[in-house]
Amino acid sequence: MSDTPVDADEVRHVAELARVDLDEDEVEEFATQFADILEYFDALDEVPEVDREDELVNVMRPDEVREGLTQDEALSNAEETEDGYFKGPRVS
Amino acid sequence: MSLNAFITKETVESDEDGPLSEKTIAVKDNISTKGLRTTCGSAMLEDYVPPYDATVVELLKDAGATIVGKANMDEFGMGTTTETSAFGPTKNPVDESRVPGGSSGGSAAAVAAGEADLALGSDTGGSIRCPAAFCGVVGIKPTYGLVSRYGLVAYANSLEQIGPIAPTVEDAAGLLDVIAGPDERDGTTHDEGADSDYASAADGDVDGLTIGVPTELVDGADEGVEEAFWAALDELEAQGAEYREVSMPSVEKAVAAYYVIAMSEASSNLARFDGVRYGKSGGYEGNWNDAFARAREEGFGPEVKRRILLGTYALSAGYHDKYYAKAQDARAWVKQDFDAAFEDVDVLASPTMPVPPFKLGESLDDPLQMYLADANTVPVNLANLPAISVPAGETDGLPVGLQLIGKKFDEETIIRAASAVEN
């Protein structure tokens, strides 16, 4: 068995962190499935220490102004806009 | 009956004259097409119309291709069967009671059924090779960095590549020639592939080629799949290649490492879908976090929620070292195993999928079983290597795919070897 108990409360907590609401059926189903999946992920405990290759290099270009989307294009997929801005939920 | 291979069926003609003139092409629905709805198979993006083309789509248009639609896919590329699409599953044209594989299932089904000459898919853990194998067509997952990802809606950036699906190795290689090459809008691209001629590598000449067979990727495969696999290798041997077994112990950990890394990257990438800039808002008001959480509850399907939550969990305080850091160790180990294997052989071979195509609905209730089906394809993405799936016979009338894996940027050798399998 996994040493990381996944109960309904834990699923609700992670869902809150991830900003995804779940209904009660989903919470129960995910708790069961996550226990199985995380137990399978425990196989990673047997991975030996490995020297990582260090071949990463930064790829930079000059920061020059160039053509981009127009304001209308950038806003074209937002459900709500106002005065050329994205409009979010009202803060009460 | 319709296979449901397309989410949006709309023709975009090109004015240009090039190597793909006269060719029709299906584009996976997570690749941005200007003015043409791009949903990623998700209700969240049901109405999303990109204001720009992905680099690969610009290249298709420049090459004269006619786009015939946006191909169905697992939601955000998450699935092995194209059943998690919010727009319904695609059927396998070889046997309509079965899945086409995933996540590029619509792309592969469109090609196999002749609804498009060619298709583009994306491959994060096997999403081009799996449906190619299940539908009996050819699919190439290019070396990471060979093809621009600009305009591909991100799922797991460090793993995914856009690649071709086609009826023959030569056609797939020709489409790869069109889309390969550096792009200043994607800093991970390389110069390799700029003036490629992969199509002419499909000459079927395998005389003197050395093929390694990782025993870990053959053991445990379905009996009929294994028979077809060895028959294909015997055929290559008859054409002058030789094969030997090699051992790669790290691949036993690849599935766990792959899913931890992919889910972690997904949990970050999909945070942008909040219903404000794009995506369904639901029109909720009040606390922003509550409004976003409710919009995301409605917009995302179960597999996407599952992966976002597991990714969030794997990155959260207390579990980062246990899951994410260990997965990165496993990834480095897999790379080392491949490097060691390629000191002695030119290519590696395995069955693409250890099983024949599932029945529709068969795997939906058990996500872990579905994840395990990716055992042979995910090591390639972890190591950023190129691989091809080519049809290699049948089992009980269902297609079997042979996977050939190459060294970094050595697409030519796997294309040459795969073309010999077609002979």
mmCIF file of C-alpha atoms in Angstrom, chain A residues 2-6 10-24 26-27 29-30 33-53 55-61 66 69-70 72-81 86-92, chain B residues 34 47-52 184-185 187 252-253 255-257 259-260 263 275-294 296-297 300 302 305-306 308-310 312-313 316 319 322-323 325-330 332-333 335-336 339 364-368 371-372 408:
data_model
loop_
_atom_site.group_PDB
_atom_site.id
_atom_site.type_symbol
_atom_site.label_atom_id
_atom_site.label_comp_id
_atom_site.label_asym_id
_atom_site.label_seq_id
_atom_site.Cartn_x
_atom_site.Cartn_y
_atom_site.Cartn_z
ATOM 1 C CA SER A 2 1.009 3.547 -0.562
ATOM 2 C CA ASP A 3 2.251 5.457 2.445
ATOM 3 C CA THR A 4 0.369 8.508 1.179
ATOM 4 C CA PRO A 5 -3.272 8.157 2.171
ATOM 5 C CA VAL A 6 -5.551 9.864 -0.307
ATOM 6 C CA GLU A 10 -7.142 15.513 0.416
ATOM 7 C CA VAL A 11 -8.793 15.407 -3.018
ATOM 8 C CA ARG A 12 -10.903 18.428 -2.081
ATOM 9 C CA HIS A 13 -7.798 20.285 -0.891
ATOM 10 C CA VAL A 14 -5.881 19.630 -4.125
ATOM 11 C CA ALA A 15 -8.938 20.580 -6.176
ATOM 12 C CA GLU A 16 -9.055 23.878 -4.319
ATOM 13 C CA LEU A 17 -5.359 24.515 -5.030
ATOM 14 C CA ALA A 18 -5.950 23.701 -8.709
ATOM 15 C CA ARG A 19 -9.087 25.890 -8.885
ATOM 16 C CA VAL A 20 -11.303 23.068 -10.107
ATOM 17 C CA ASP A 21 -14.646 22.460 -8.404
ATOM 18 C CA LEU A 22 -15.670 18.810 -8.069
ATOM 19 C CA ASP A 23 -19.039 17.310 -7.223
ATOM 20 C CA GLU A 24 -19.232 14.703 -4.438
ATOM 21 C CA GLU A 26 -16.160 12.945 -8.496
ATOM 22 C CA VAL A 27 -14.421 13.406 -5.131
ATOM 23 C CA GLU A 29 -14.160 8.404 -7.555
ATOM 24 C CA PHE A 30 -10.914 10.388 -7.688
ATOM 25 C CA GLN A 33 -8.357 6.192 -8.459
ATOM 26 C CA PHE A 34 -5.643 8.433 -6.982
ATOM 27 C CA ALA A 35 -4.783 5.772 -4.399
ATOM 28 C CA ASP A 36 -4.146 3.271 -7.223
ATOM 29 C CA ILE A 37 -2.266 5.702 -9.437
ATOM 30 C CA LEU A 38 -0.088 7.122 -6.637
ATOM 31 C CA GLU A 39 0.718 3.607 -5.446
ATOM 32 C CA TYR A 40 1.923 2.879 -8.975
ATOM 33 C CA PHE A 41 4.005 6.102 -8.941
ATOM 34 C CA ASP A 42 5.733 4.793 -5.799
ATOM 35 C CA ALA A 43 7.792 2.671 -8.219
ATOM 36 C CA LEU A 44 9.873 5.832 -8.670
ATOM 37 C CA ASP A 45 11.327 5.246 -5.186
ATOM 38 C CA GLU A 46 13.524 2.546 -6.790
ATOM 39 C CA VAL A 47 15.105 4.921 -9.316
ATOM 40 C CA PRO A 48 18.860 5.226 -8.672
ATOM 41 C CA GLU A 49 20.602 8.595 -8.322
ATOM 42 C CA VAL A 50 21.550 9.667 -11.825
ATOM 43 C CA ASP A 51 23.960 12.351 -12.989
ATOM 44 C CA ARG A 52 21.970 14.736 -15.149
ATOM 45 C CA GLU A 53 23.425 15.913 -18.422
ATOM 46 C CA GLU A 55 23.666 20.729 -21.804
ATOM 47 C CA LEU A 56 21.083 23.470 -21.447
ATOM 48 C CA VAL A 57 21.893 26.891 -22.866
ATOM 49 C CA ASN A 58 19.846 30.067 -22.933
ATOM 50 C CA VAL A 59 18.482 31.038 -26.326
ATOM 51 C CA MET A 60 18.145 34.815 -26.377
ATOM 52 C CA ARG A 61 17.200 37.310 -29.042
ATOM 53 C CA ARG A 66 7.659 43.776 -33.589
ATOM 54 C CA LEU A 69 -1.906 40.840 -32.346
ATOM 55 C CA THR A 70 -4.111 43.912 -32.521
ATOM 56 C CA ASP A 72 -9.287 43.565 -31.145
ATOM 57 C CA GLU A 73 -7.649 40.242 -32.043
ATOM 58 C CA ALA A 74 -6.331 39.769 -28.518
ATOM 59 C CA LEU A 75 -9.801 40.340 -27.081
ATOM 60 C CA SER A 76 -11.648 38.376 -29.758
ATOM 61 C CA ASN A 77 -12.069 35.218 -27.652
ATOM 62 C CA ALA A 78 -13.029 36.839 -24.346
ATOM 63 C CA GLU A 79 -16.669 36.438 -23.383
ATOM 64 C CA GLU A 80 -16.736 39.816 -21.653
ATOM 65 C CA THR A 81 -14.730 42.936 -22.406
ATOM 66 C CA PHE A 86 -10.698 41.841 -20.407
ATOM 67 C CA LYS A 87 -13.499 41.856 -17.877
ATOM 68 C CA GLY A 88 -13.276 39.452 -14.940
ATOM 69 C CA PRO A 89 -15.831 38.449 -12.321
ATOM 70 C CA ARG A 90 -17.134 41.283 -10.171
ATOM 71 C CA VAL A 91 -15.427 41.523 -6.785
ATOM 72 C CA SER A 92 -18.196 41.911 -4.242
ATOM 73 C CA LYS B 34 -6.333 31.358 -38.043
ATOM 74 C CA ASP B 47 -16.009 28.592 -29.409
ATOM 75 C CA TYR B 48 -12.291 29.455 -29.529
ATOM 76 C CA VAL B 49 -11.144 30.850 -32.897
ATOM 77 C CA PRO B 50 -7.384 31.535 -32.983
ATOM 78 C CA PRO B 51 -6.340 34.925 -34.380
ATOM 79 C CA TYR B 52 -3.127 33.406 -35.816
ATOM 80 C CA GLU B 184 12.532 32.076 -34.232
ATOM 81 C CA ARG B 185 9.166 31.935 -32.429
ATOM 82 C CA GLY B 187 13.457 28.831 -28.854
ATOM 83 C CA GLU B 252 10.348 -0.151 -16.423
ATOM 84 C CA LYS B 253 10.044 3.208 -14.611
ATOM 85 C CA VAL B 255 5.459 5.164 -17.470
ATOM 86 C CA ALA B 256 5.419 6.449 -13.892
ATOM 87 C CA ALA B 257 7.995 9.137 -14.702
ATOM 88 C CA TYR B 259 2.800 10.633 -16.168
ATOM 89 C CA VAL B 260 4.250 12.549 -13.208
ATOM 90 C CA MET B 263 0.602 15.880 -15.366
ATOM 91 C CA GLY B 275 -12.975 31.887 -18.636
ATOM 92 C CA VAL B 276 -11.720 35.477 -18.733
ATOM 93 C CA ARG B 277 -9.274 35.736 -21.645
ATOM 94 C CA TYR B 278 -10.725 32.652 -23.323
ATOM 95 C CA GLY B 279 -12.661 29.597 -22.342
ATOM 96 C CA LYS B 280 -16.173 29.419 -20.993
ATOM 97 C CA SER B 281 -16.791 31.855 -18.157
ATOM 98 C CA GLY B 282 -20.107 30.500 -16.947
ATOM 99 C CA GLY B 283 -20.912 34.091 -16.007
ATOM 100 C CA TYR B 284 -20.236 33.557 -12.294
ATOM 101 C CA GLU B 285 -19.613 36.487 -10.010
ATOM 102 C CA GLY B 286 -18.114 36.917 -6.581
ATOM 103 C CA ASN B 287 -14.764 35.639 -5.364
ATOM 104 C CA TRP B 288 -12.432 35.194 -8.379
ATOM 105 C CA ASN B 289 -11.125 31.812 -7.241
ATOM 106 C CA ASP B 290 -14.647 30.467 -6.810
ATOM 107 C CA ALA B 291 -15.722 31.823 -10.200
ATOM 108 C CA PHE B 292 -12.696 30.251 -11.931
ATOM 109 C CA ALA B 293 -13.167 26.921 -10.130
ATOM 110 C CA ARG B 294 -16.797 26.713 -11.229
ATOM 111 C CA ARG B 296 -13.267 24.987 -14.904
ATOM 112 C CA GLU B 297 -15.583 22.389 -13.363
ATOM 113 C CA PHE B 300 -13.061 20.327 -18.355
ATOM 114 C CA PRO B 302 -12.887 13.956 -16.117
ATOM 115 C CA LYS B 305 -9.441 17.181 -14.143
ATOM 116 C CA ARG B 306 -7.736 13.953 -13.070
ATOM 117 C CA ILE B 308 -4.581 18.640 -13.368
ATOM 118 C CA LEU B 309 -5.257 17.419 -9.830
ATOM 119 C CA LEU B 310 -2.575 14.709 -9.858
ATOM 120 C CA THR B 312 -0.948 19.775 -8.679
ATOM 121 C CA TYR B 313 -0.510 17.053 -6.043
ATOM 122 C CA SER B 316 2.728 20.425 -3.952
ATOM 123 C CA TYR B 319 5.400 15.625 -2.443
ATOM 124 C CA LYS B 322 8.892 12.166 -3.798
ATOM 125 C CA TYR B 323 7.256 12.408 -7.222
ATOM 126 C CA ALA B 325 12.188 15.188 -8.555
ATOM 127 C CA LYS B 326 12.278 11.370 -8.730
ATOM 128 C CA ALA B 327 10.582 11.457 -12.135
ATOM 129 C CA GLN B 328 13.309 13.779 -13.405
ATOM 130 C CA ASP B 329 15.924 11.292 -12.134
ATOM 131 C CA ALA B 330 14.120 8.524 -13.996
ATOM 132 C CA ALA B 332 17.859 11.129 -16.960
ATOM 133 C CA TRP B 333 18.271 7.370 -16.403
ATOM 134 C CA LYS B 335 18.320 8.947 -21.560
ATOM 135 C CA GLN B 336 21.477 7.200 -20.322
ATOM 136 C CA ASP B 339 22.763 6.478 -25.150
ATOM 137 C CA LEU B 364 -12.623 4.354 -19.763
ATOM 138 C CA ASP B 365 -13.277 3.284 -16.176
ATOM 139 C CA ASP B 366 -9.740 2.289 -15.305
ATOM 140 C CA PRO B 367 -7.307 5.144 -15.961
ATOM 141 C CA LEU B 368 -4.280 3.283 -14.608
ATOM 142 C CA TYR B 371 -1.776 4.649 -18.752
ATOM 143 C CA LEU B 372 0.063 1.297 -18.777
ATOM 144 C CA LYS B 408 18.747 12.306 -31.841
#
